[in-house]
CSV table of C-alpha atoms in Angstrom, one decimal:
chain,number,residue,atom,x,y,z
A,30,UNK,CA,-0.1,0.0,-0.3
A,31,UNK,CA,2.9,2.3,0.7
A,32,UNK,CA,4.2,1.9,-2.7
A,33,UNK,CA,1.0,3.1,-4.2
A,34,UNK,CA,1.0,6.2,-2.3
A,35,UNK,CA,-2.2,7.3,-3.3
A,36,UNK,CA,-4.0,5.1,-1.0
A,37,UNK,CA,-2.1,5.8,2.1
A,38,UNK,CA,-3.2,9.1,1.0
A,39,UNK,CA,-6.9,8.8,1.0
A,40,UNK,CA,-6.6,7.0,4.4
A,41,UNK,CA,-4.5,9.5,6.1
A,42,UNK,CA,-6.3,12.4,5.2
A,43,UNK,CA,-9.4,11.2,7.3
A,44,UNK,CA,-6.4,10.1,10.2
A,45,UNK,CA,-4.8,13.6,9.8
A,46,UNK,CA,-8.1,15.4,11.4
A,47,UNK,CA,-7.9,12.6,14.3
A,48,UNK,CA,-4.3,12.5,14.5
A,49,UNK,CA,-3.5,15.7,16.2
A,50,UNK,CA,-6.7,15.1,18.7
A,51,UNK,CA,-5.2,11.6,19.5
A,52,UNK,CA,-1.3,11.8,19.0
A,53,UNK,CA,1.4,10.8,16.1
A,54,UNK,CA,1.0,7.5,17.2
A,55,UNK,CA,-1.8,6.8,15.0
A,56,UNK,CA,0.1,8.1,12.1
A,57,UNK,CA,2.7,5.8,12.4
A,58,UNK,CA,0.1,3.0,12.5
A,59,UNK,CA,-1.7,3.6,9.1
A,60,UNK,CA,1.9,4.0,7.2
A,61,UNK,CA,3.0,0.5,8.7
A,62,UNK,CA,-0.5,-0.7,6.9
């Protein structure tokens, strides 16, 4: 999924909003997936 990039960005966009509230930890989890 990381190779595609486009897929990661779509999911990341949604997580970006919750990331600041929850923390950077969520961002790392999304990248691994």
